[in-house]
mmCIF file of C-alpha atoms and ligand atoms in Angstrom:
data_model
loop_
_atom_site.group_PDB
_atom_site.id
_atom_site.type_symbol
_atom_site.label_atom_id
_atom_site.label_comp_id
_atom_site.label_asym_id
_atom_site.label_seq_id
_atom_site.Cartn_x
_atom_site.Cartn_y
_atom_site.Cartn_z
ATOM 1 C CA MET A 1 -4.890 -16.438 20.618
ATOM 2 C CA LYS A 2 -3.627 -13.465 22.564
ATOM 3 C CA LEU A 3 -3.299 -10.478 20.018
ATOM 4 C CA ILE A 4 -1.907 -7.001 20.378
ATOM 5 C CA VAL A 5 -3.086 -4.150 18.286
ATOM 6 C CA VAL A 6 -0.461 -1.484 17.605
ATOM 7 C CA GLY A 7 -1.531 1.984 16.186
ATOM 8 C CA ALA A 8 -4.699 1.468 18.346
ATOM 9 C CA GLU A 9 -6.114 4.925 17.714
ATOM 10 C CA GLY A 10 -5.796 4.713 13.812
ATOM 11 C CA ARG A 11 -8.633 4.026 11.453
ATOM 12 C CA MET A 12 -7.520 0.370 11.111
ATOM 13 C CA GLY A 13 -6.391 0.101 14.837
ATOM 14 C CA ARG A 14 -9.839 0.779 16.093
ATOM 15 C CA MET A 15 -11.412 -1.474 13.477
ATOM 16 C CA LEU A 16 -8.909 -4.307 14.544
ATOM 17 C CA ILE A 17 -9.706 -3.882 18.263
ATOM 18 C CA ARG A 18 -13.365 -4.456 17.481
ATOM 19 C CA ALA A 19 -12.623 -7.448 15.271
ATOM 20 C CA VAL A 20 -10.392 -9.148 17.844
ATOM 21 C CA ALA A 21 -12.988 -8.493 20.563
ATOM 22 C CA GLU A 22 -15.542 -10.207 18.430
ATOM 23 C CA ALA A 23 -13.559 -13.078 17.121
ATOM 24 C CA GLU A 24 -13.948 -16.642 18.655
ATOM 25 C CA GLY A 25 -10.763 -17.972 20.153
ATOM 26 C CA CYS A 26 -9.016 -14.590 20.298
ATOM 27 C CA THR A 27 -8.491 -12.077 23.069
ATOM 28 C CA LEU A 28 -7.079 -8.605 23.042
ATOM 29 C CA HIS A 29 -3.859 -8.875 25.093
ATOM 30 C CA GLY A 30 -2.796 -5.247 24.459
ATOM 31 C CA ALA A 31 -3.157 -2.044 22.653
ATOM 32 C CA VAL A 32 -0.160 0.254 21.722
ATOM 33 C CA GLU A 33 0.173 3.871 20.581
ATOM 34 C CA ARG A 34 3.109 6.053 20.140
ATOM 35 C CA THR A 35 4.599 8.025 23.175
ATOM 36 C CA GLY A 36 2.858 11.321 23.612
ATOM 37 C CA SER A 37 -0.394 10.053 22.225
ATOM 38 C CA SER A 38 -3.485 11.598 23.898
ATOM 39 C CA VAL A 39 -5.160 8.181 24.201
ATOM 40 C CA LEU A 40 -2.463 6.500 26.443
ATOM 41 C CA GLY A 41 -4.172 4.881 29.519
ATOM 42 C CA LYS A 42 -7.573 4.996 27.813
ATOM 43 C CA ASP A 43 -9.407 1.774 27.563
ATOM 44 C CA ALA A 44 -8.946 0.182 24.069
ATOM 45 C CA GLY A 45 -12.693 -1.006 23.991
ATOM 46 C CA LEU A 46 -13.816 2.594 24.684
ATOM 47 C CA LEU A 47 -11.429 3.820 22.095
ATOM 48 C CA ALA A 48 -12.979 1.541 19.556
ATOM 49 C CA GLY A 49 -16.505 2.386 20.497
ATOM 50 C CA ILE A 50 -17.433 -1.138 21.952
ATOM 51 C CA GLY A 51 -17.451 -0.631 25.676
ATOM 52 C CA GLU A 52 -14.767 -1.374 28.239
ATOM 53 C CA LEU A 53 -12.346 -4.235 27.583
ATOM 54 C CA GLY A 54 -10.060 -3.783 30.638
ATOM 55 C CA VAL A 55 -7.022 -3.199 28.281
ATOM 56 C CA PRO A 56 -5.457 0.248 28.639
ATOM 57 C CA VAL A 57 -3.561 1.747 25.660
ATOM 58 C CA THR A 58 0.249 1.868 26.467
ATOM 59 C CA ASP A 59 3.451 3.152 24.736
ATOM 60 C CA ASP A 60 5.526 0.213 26.155
ATOM 61 C CA PRO A 61 5.124 -2.766 23.684
ATOM 62 C CA LEU A 62 8.020 -5.120 24.989
ATOM 63 C CA PRO A 63 6.170 -6.457 28.194
ATOM 64 C CA LEU A 64 3.146 -7.203 26.065
ATOM 65 C CA PHE A 65 4.997 -8.772 23.141
ATOM 66 C CA VAL A 66 6.829 -11.314 25.381
ATOM 67 C CA ALA A 67 3.499 -12.636 26.650
ATOM 68 C CA ALA A 68 1.383 -12.531 23.454
ATOM 69 C CA ASP A 69 0.870 -14.821 20.528
ATOM 70 C CA GLY A 70 0.632 -12.156 17.811
ATOM 71 C CA VAL A 71 0.500 -8.508 16.877
ATOM 72 C CA LEU A 72 -1.690 -6.884 14.245
ATOM 73 C CA ASP A 73 0.096 -3.880 12.833
ATOM 74 C CA PHE A 74 -1.386 -1.312 10.546
ATOM 75 C CA THR A 75 0.835 1.769 11.409
ATOM 76 C CA ALA A 76 3.646 3.360 9.479
ATOM 77 C CA PRO A 77 6.888 1.913 7.978
ATOM 78 C CA ALA A 78 9.319 3.012 10.625
ATOM 79 C CA ALA A 79 7.056 1.771 13.440
ATOM 80 C CA THR A 80 6.410 -1.605 11.763
ATOM 81 C CA VAL A 81 10.246 -2.188 11.336
ATOM 82 C CA ALA A 82 10.703 -1.613 14.939
ATOM 83 C CA PHE A 83 7.681 -3.841 15.859
ATOM 84 C CA ALA A 84 9.070 -6.615 13.641
ATOM 85 C CA GLU A 85 12.318 -6.542 15.651
ATOM 86 C CA LEU A 86 10.357 -6.954 18.874
ATOM 87 C CA ALA A 87 8.246 -9.739 17.347
ATOM 88 C CA ALA A 88 11.450 -11.530 16.307
ATOM 89 C CA GLN A 89 12.840 -11.254 19.895
ATOM 90 C CA ALA A 90 9.506 -12.613 21.361
ATOM 91 C CA ARG A 91 9.216 -15.305 18.498
ATOM 92 C CA ILE A 92 5.597 -14.346 17.708
ATOM 93 C CA VAL A 93 3.180 -13.775 14.791
ATOM 94 C CA HIS A 94 3.429 -10.336 13.275
ATOM 95 C CA VAL A 95 0.628 -9.452 10.748
ATOM 96 C CA ILE A 96 1.743 -6.393 8.734
ATOM 97 C CA GLY A 97 -0.870 -4.280 6.837
ATOM 98 C CA THR A 98 1.329 -1.155 6.789
ATOM 99 C CA THR A 99 2.201 0.177 3.310
ATOM 100 C CA GLY A 100 4.817 2.490 1.850
ATOM 101 C CA PHE A 101 8.068 0.565 2.773
ATOM 102 C CA SER A 102 11.402 1.443 1.291
ATOM 103 C CA GLU A 103 13.686 -1.419 0.006
ATOM 104 C CA ASP A 104 15.831 -1.046 3.212
ATOM 105 C CA ASP A 105 12.687 -1.414 5.360
ATOM 106 C CA LEU A 106 11.800 -4.656 3.412
ATOM 107 C CA GLU A 107 15.242 -5.968 4.072
ATOM 108 C CA ARG A 108 14.787 -5.517 7.853
ATOM 109 C CA LEU A 109 11.486 -7.141 7.829
ATOM 110 C CA LYS A 110 13.150 -10.080 6.006
ATOM 111 C CA ALA A 111 15.746 -10.234 8.682
ATOM 112 C CA ALA A 112 13.049 -10.351 11.436
ATOM 113 C CA SER A 113 11.314 -13.203 9.663
ATOM 114 C CA PHE A 114 14.167 -15.584 10.526
ATOM 115 C CA HIS A 115 12.673 -15.563 14.004
ATOM 116 C CA ALA A 116 9.100 -14.198 13.768
ATOM 117 C CA ARG A 117 6.215 -15.471 11.615
ATOM 118 C CA LEU A 118 5.549 -12.489 9.404
ATOM 119 C CA VAL A 119 2.598 -12.111 7.081
ATOM 120 C CA ARG A 120 2.671 -9.020 5.082
ATOM 121 C CA SER A 121 0.363 -7.772 2.299
ATOM 122 C CA GLY A 122 -0.564 -4.427 0.771
ATOM 123 C CA ASN A 123 -4.102 -5.547 0.992
ATOM 124 C CA MET A 124 -5.572 -8.165 3.435
ATOM 125 C CA SER A 125 -8.960 -8.555 1.766
ATOM 126 C CA LEU A 126 -9.993 -11.869 0.110
ATOM 127 C CA GLY A 127 -11.378 -9.868 -2.987
ATOM 128 C CA VAL A 128 -8.165 -8.008 -3.790
ATOM 129 C CA ASN A 129 -6.003 -11.229 -3.421
ATOM 130 C CA LEU A 130 -8.412 -13.013 -5.744
ATOM 131 C CA LEU A 131 -8.251 -10.070 -8.144
ATOM 132 C CA ALA A 132 -4.420 -10.220 -8.189
ATOM 133 C CA GLY A 133 -4.721 -13.919 -9.423
ATOM 134 C CA LEU A 134 -6.943 -12.789 -12.267
ATOM 135 C CA VAL A 135 -4.600 -9.896 -13.157
ATOM 136 C CA ARG A 136 -1.647 -12.323 -13.341
ATOM 137 C CA LYS A 137 -3.580 -14.630 -15.620
ATOM 138 C CA VAL A 138 -4.892 -11.875 -17.882
ATOM 139 C CA ALA A 139 -1.281 -10.333 -18.191
ATOM 140 C CA ALA A 140 0.182 -13.663 -18.985
ATOM 141 C CA THR A 141 -2.463 -14.259 -21.766
ATOM 142 C CA LEU A 142 -2.423 -10.911 -23.465
ATOM 143 C CA GLY A 143 0.587 -9.680 -25.350
ATOM 144 C CA GLU A 144 2.363 -6.196 -25.165
ATOM 145 C CA GLU A 145 -0.169 -4.824 -27.528
ATOM 146 C CA PHE A 146 -2.385 -4.511 -24.305
ATOM 147 C CA ASP A 147 -1.084 -1.519 -22.285
ATOM 148 C CA ILE A 148 -1.467 -2.217 -18.517
ATOM 149 C CA GLU A 149 -2.480 0.762 -16.207
ATOM 150 C CA VAL A 150 -3.334 0.573 -12.557
ATOM 151 C CA LEU A 151 -5.712 3.285 -11.190
ATOM 152 C CA GLU A 152 -6.464 3.661 -7.472
ATOM 153 C CA MET A 153 -8.388 6.096 -5.384
ATOM 154 C CA HIS A 154 -8.296 6.576 -1.567
ATOM 155 C CA HIS A 155 -9.484 8.901 1.186
ATOM 156 C CA ARG A 156 -7.753 12.288 1.572
ATOM 157 C CA MET A 157 -5.735 11.246 4.610
ATOM 158 C CA LYS A 158 -3.721 8.552 2.860
ATOM 159 C CA VAL A 159 0.004 9.352 3.050
ATOM 160 C CA ASP A 160 1.734 6.858 0.540
ATOM 161 C CA ALA A 161 1.330 6.436 -3.258
ATOM 162 C CA PRO A 162 0.915 4.377 -5.226
ATOM 163 C CA SER A 163 -1.156 2.442 -2.638
ATOM 164 C CA GLY A 164 0.239 -0.932 -1.409
ATOM 165 C CA THR A 165 -2.638 -2.571 -3.284
ATOM 166 C CA ALA A 166 -1.821 -0.797 -6.492
ATOM 167 C CA LEU A 167 1.733 -2.068 -6.231
ATOM 168 C CA LEU A 168 0.482 -5.571 -5.364
ATOM 169 C CA LEU A 169 -1.638 -5.579 -8.521
ATOM 170 C CA GLY A 170 1.191 -4.205 -10.585
ATOM 171 C CA GLU A 171 3.503 -7.078 -9.233
ATOM 172 C CA ALA A 172 0.939 -9.578 -10.282
ATOM 173 C CA ALA A 173 0.720 -7.951 -13.815
ATOM 174 C CA ALA A 174 4.611 -7.924 -13.995
ATOM 175 C CA GLN A 175 4.754 -11.659 -12.892
ATOM 176 C CA GLY A 176 2.108 -12.520 -15.540
ATOM 177 C CA ARG A 177 4.419 -10.865 -18.155
ATOM 178 C CA ASP A 178 7.570 -12.328 -16.672
ATOM 179 C CA VAL A 179 9.136 -8.972 -16.198
ATOM 180 C CA ALA A 180 10.439 -7.199 -13.102
ATOM 181 C CA LEU A 181 8.075 -4.513 -11.984
ATOM 182 C CA SER A 182 10.922 -2.167 -11.233
ATOM 183 C CA ASP A 183 11.920 -2.188 -14.885
ATOM 184 C CA ALA A 184 8.314 -1.549 -16.205
ATOM 185 C CA ARG A 185 6.884 0.844 -13.489
ATOM 186 C CA VAL A 186 5.860 4.412 -14.399
ATOM 187 C CA SER A 187 4.331 6.122 -11.500
ATOM 188 C CA THR A 188 4.373 9.753 -12.679
ATOM 189 C CA ARG A 189 3.463 11.481 -15.841
ATOM 190 C CA ASP A 190 3.680 15.261 -16.224
ATOM 191 C CA GLY A 191 4.441 17.643 -19.054
ATOM 192 C CA HIS A 192 5.693 16.386 -22.435
ATOM 193 C CA THR A 193 6.242 12.754 -21.634
ATOM 194 C CA GLY A 194 6.533 11.354 -25.175
ATOM 195 C CA ALA A 195 4.535 8.321 -26.309
ATOM 196 C CA ARG A 196 3.870 5.433 -23.975
ATOM 197 C CA ARG A 197 6.798 2.856 -23.987
ATOM 198 C CA PRO A 198 5.596 -0.702 -24.973
ATOM 199 C CA GLY A 199 5.571 -2.897 -21.937
ATOM 200 C CA ASP A 200 5.334 -0.081 -19.392
ATOM 201 C CA ILE A 201 2.956 -0.672 -16.356
ATOM 202 C CA GLY A 202 1.555 2.651 -15.457
ATOM 203 C CA PHE A 203 0.090 3.833 -11.983
ATOM 204 C CA ALA A 204 -2.269 6.623 -11.497
ATOM 205 C CA THR A 205 -3.289 7.903 -8.031
ATOM 206 C CA LEU A 206 -6.419 9.819 -6.973
ATOM 207 C CA ARG A 207 -7.019 11.102 -3.408
ATOM 208 C CA GLY A 208 -10.124 12.653 -1.943
ATOM 209 C CA GLY A 209 -13.065 12.388 0.519
ATOM 210 C CA THR A 210 -13.544 9.195 2.511
ATOM 211 C CA VAL A 211 -13.062 6.524 -0.092
ATOM 212 C CA VAL A 212 -11.985 3.267 1.678
ATOM 213 C CA GLY A 213 -10.142 2.064 -1.451
ATOM 214 C CA ASP A 214 -10.945 1.606 -5.168
ATOM 215 C CA HIS A 215 -8.545 -0.193 -7.540
ATOM 216 C CA SER A 216 -8.735 -0.920 -11.217
ATOM 217 C CA VAL A 217 -6.323 -2.627 -13.536
ATOM 218 C CA ILE A 218 -6.956 -1.612 -17.202
ATOM 219 C CA PHE A 219 -5.722 -3.588 -20.153
ATOM 220 C CA ALA A 220 -6.026 -1.275 -23.082
ATOM 221 C CA GLY A 221 -5.553 -2.939 -26.563
ATOM 222 C CA PRO A 222 -6.390 -2.225 -30.094
ATOM 223 C CA SER A 223 -9.986 -1.314 -30.144
ATOM 224 C CA GLU A 224 -10.912 -3.025 -26.901
ATOM 225 C CA ARG A 225 -10.305 -2.658 -23.198
ATOM 226 C CA ILE A 226 -10.607 -4.984 -20.143
ATOM 227 C CA THR A 227 -10.948 -3.456 -16.680
ATOM 228 C CA LEU A 228 -10.659 -5.595 -13.577
ATOM 229 C CA SER A 229 -11.784 -3.763 -10.455
ATOM 230 C CA HIS A 230 -12.233 -4.059 -6.683
ATOM 231 C CA HIS A 231 -14.135 -1.600 -4.493
ATOM 232 C CA ALA A 232 -13.532 -1.728 -0.678
ATOM 233 C CA GLU A 233 -16.778 -0.567 0.994
ATOM 234 C CA ASP A 234 -15.780 -1.154 4.631
ATOM 235 C CA ARG A 235 -12.386 -1.465 6.498
ATOM 236 C CA ALA A 236 -13.825 -4.621 8.230
ATOM 237 C CA ILE A 237 -12.697 -6.618 5.132
ATOM 238 C CA PHE A 238 -9.099 -5.767 6.027
ATOM 239 C CA ALA A 239 -9.441 -6.453 9.688
ATOM 240 C CA ARG A 240 -11.121 -9.909 8.799
ATOM 241 C CA GLY A 241 -8.139 -10.822 6.591
ATOM 242 C CA ALA A 242 -5.632 -9.704 9.255
ATOM 243 C CA LEU A 243 -7.276 -11.924 11.766
ATOM 244 C CA LYS A 244 -7.294 -14.929 9.433
ATOM 245 C CA ALA A 245 -3.639 -14.405 8.705
ATOM 246 C CA ALA A 246 -2.806 -14.309 12.518
ATOM 247 C CA GLN A 247 -4.631 -17.521 13.126
ATOM 248 C CA TRP A 248 -3.106 -19.213 10.127
ATOM 249 C CA ALA A 249 0.463 -18.132 11.010
ATOM 250 C CA PHE A 250 0.181 -19.341 14.544
ATOM 251 C CA ASP A 251 0.944 -22.911 13.328
ATOM 252 C CA GLN A 252 3.692 -21.930 10.827
ATOM 253 C CA PRO A 253 7.411 -21.981 11.212
ATOM 254 C CA PRO A 254 9.261 -18.597 11.168
ATOM 255 C CA GLY A 255 9.181 -16.912 7.795
ATOM 256 C CA LEU A 256 7.865 -14.163 5.626
ATOM 257 C CA TYR A 257 4.422 -15.018 4.184
ATOM 258 C CA SER A 258 1.806 -13.474 2.053
ATOM 259 C CA MET A 259 -1.960 -13.522 1.821
ATOM 260 C CA ASP A 260 -1.553 -15.981 -0.968
ATOM 261 C CA ASP A 261 -0.190 -18.430 1.574
ATOM 262 C CA VAL A 262 -2.800 -17.648 4.125
ATOM 263 C CA LEU A 263 -5.711 -18.079 1.561
ATOM 264 C CA GLY A 264 -4.078 -20.899 -0.303
ATOM 265 C CA LEU A 265 -4.232 -19.138 -3.652
HETATM 266 N N1 NDP B 301 -2.872 -4.046 4.163
HETATM 267 C C1 NDP B 301 -4.218 -3.629 4.190
HETATM 268 O O1 NDP B 301 -5.195 -4.406 3.960
HETATM 269 C C2 NDP B 301 -4.404 -2.243 4.600
HETATM 270 C C3 NDP B 301 -3.405 -1.369 4.888
HETATM 271 N N2 NDP B 301 -3.536 -0.145 5.414
HETATM 272 C C4 NDP B 301 -2.332 0.625 5.730
HETATM 273 O O2 NDP B 301 -2.255 0.615 7.118
HETATM 274 C C5 NDP B 301 -1.541 1.724 7.552
HETATM 275 C C6 NDP B 301 -2.401 2.491 8.596
HETATM 276 O O3 NDP B 301 -3.604 2.937 7.894
HETATM 277 P P1 NDP B 301 -4.736 3.930 8.775
HETATM 278 O O4 NDP B 301 -5.213 3.058 9.860
HETATM 279 O O5 NDP B 301 -5.628 4.457 7.719
HETATM 280 O O6 NDP B 301 -3.798 4.989 9.277
HETATM 281 P P2 NDP B 301 -3.944 5.893 10.639
HETATM 282 O O7 NDP B 301 -2.925 7.152 10.430
HETATM 283 O O8 NDP B 301 -5.284 6.164 10.878
HETATM 284 O O9 NDP B 301 -3.348 4.904 11.729
HETATM 285 C C7 NDP B 301 -1.995 4.636 11.954
HETATM 286 C C8 NDP B 301 -1.864 4.634 13.423
HETATM 287 O O10 NDP B 301 -0.529 4.129 13.928
HETATM 288 C C9 NDP B 301 -0.063 4.930 14.840
HETATM 289 N N3 NDP B 301 1.401 4.990 14.948
HETATM 290 C C10 NDP B 301 2.312 5.440 14.132
HETATM 291 N N4 NDP B 301 3.610 5.220 14.614
HETATM 292 C C11 NDP B 301 3.379 4.468 15.763
HETATM 293 C C12 NDP B 301 4.337 3.914 16.654
HETATM 294 N N5 NDP B 301 5.657 4.052 16.591
HETATM 295 N N6 NDP B 301 3.800 3.268 17.794
HETATM 296 C C13 NDP B 301 2.499 3.142 17.845
HETATM 297 N N7 NDP B 301 1.612 3.627 17.013
HETATM 298 C C14 NDP B 301 2.005 4.305 15.962
HETATM 299 C C15 NDP B 301 -0.431 6.452 14.351
HETATM 300 O O11 NDP B 301 -0.375 7.385 15.413
HETATM 301 P P3 NDP B 301 -0.089 8.878 14.926
HETATM 302 O O12 NDP B 301 -1.351 9.290 14.338
HETATM 303 O O13 NDP B 301 0.173 9.546 16.319
HETATM 304 O O14 NDP B 301 1.074 8.908 14.069
HETATM 305 C C16 NDP B 301 -1.922 6.045 14.123
HETATM 306 O O15 NDP B 301 -2.754 6.169 15.232
HETATM 307 C C17 NDP B 301 -1.169 2.542 6.351
HETATM 308 O O16 NDP B 301 0.050 2.199 5.840
HETATM 309 C C18 NDP B 301 -2.380 2.009 5.245
HETATM 310 O O17 NDP B 301 -1.903 2.055 4.030
HETATM 311 C C19 NDP B 301 -4.776 0.324 5.623
HETATM 312 C C20 NDP B 301 -5.847 -0.409 5.463
HETATM 313 C C21 NDP B 301 -5.895 -1.737 4.854
HETATM 314 O O1 LIG B 302 -4.498 3.623 3.453
HETATM 315 C C1 LIG B 302 -5.471 2.949 3.288
HETATM 316 O O2 LIG B 302 -6.559 3.317 3.689
HETATM 317 C C2 LIG B 302 -5.403 1.739 2.520
HETATM 318 N N1 LIG B 302 -4.252 1.216 2.374
HETATM 319 C C3 LIG B 302 -3.982 0.054 1.626
HETATM 320 C C4 LIG B 302 -3.057 0.269 0.450
HETATM 321 O O3 LIG B 302 -2.196 1.108 0.448
HETATM 322 O O4 LIG B 302 -3.496 -0.212 -0.612
HETATM 323 C C5 LIG B 302 -5.152 -0.935 1.592
HETATM 324 C C6 LIG B 302 -6.433 -0.230 1.246
HETATM 325 O O5 LIG B 302 -6.559 0.127 -0.071
HETATM 326 C C7 LIG B 302 -6.699 0.875 2.222
#
């Protein structure tokens, strides 16, 4: 499978270049960075620290997209929406790990999925997607006397909050309770907030250091508490999931898919 990595210089971009170069049946077809980036023209393999691959980083995605099978995209919302429109024109697979989308962005991704095969998830790891299933089940089993709080911590460079994973886990809890997350979500508390509303799903965000990604869903009930957690130790887990998603989507019709579809959960 001929794959392009966009956002090649990023933390995930460099990890993805390494993962594609090592994966059986995959080749790195291209590497893209934004116009003005200091790494344009540099070899993608050297950028990723694995030796020359003969793939220079470019800021011109279109010629690459038309001759590729898929694109791995962990960039930023505006960039991803533009790449999805190109993936739709080229009728290829677009694996989207980017987080922090607005409702309008999500509508545009949906439109692109009429022609492209899109797989989008706030977390591409096996562990988090399994955890989401557990959260859904526990939330469906426990009543509203158990308060649900989602706690996350990430490295100091992360730009969006709550994390895509926290929202994915919050969605799972809301599905378990058969409510809309938008009605139950409480993302900020400051000052005299009053008592907690029954049924709220709260989010708390910590940022600092080099933490790859820690998430806990706490079910706090009368005199007892259940905590379900995931700790990401290496970004390789996200890259592995993204590659699996690309290979799975290769045989699918156009559409918007999730990691549940990819993993058969
Ligand atoms: N779903 C998942 O499993 C995971 C999701 N993520 C998400 O992936 C995204 C990226 O994370 P991370 O790698 O840490 O972030 P980085 O900031 O390290 O990397 C993003 C890269 O994308 C580049 N970029 C931005 N806009 C464009 C553009 N228009 N064209 C080409 N390249 C562009 C950035 O360039 P510049 O610096 O010049 O802006 C940067 O090099 C985030 O949204 C994060 O939350 C991260 C890990 C796992
Ligand atoms: O920005 C990150 O680093 C991560 N982003 C994703 C998120 O928003 O949940 C996934 C992972 O936790 C790392």
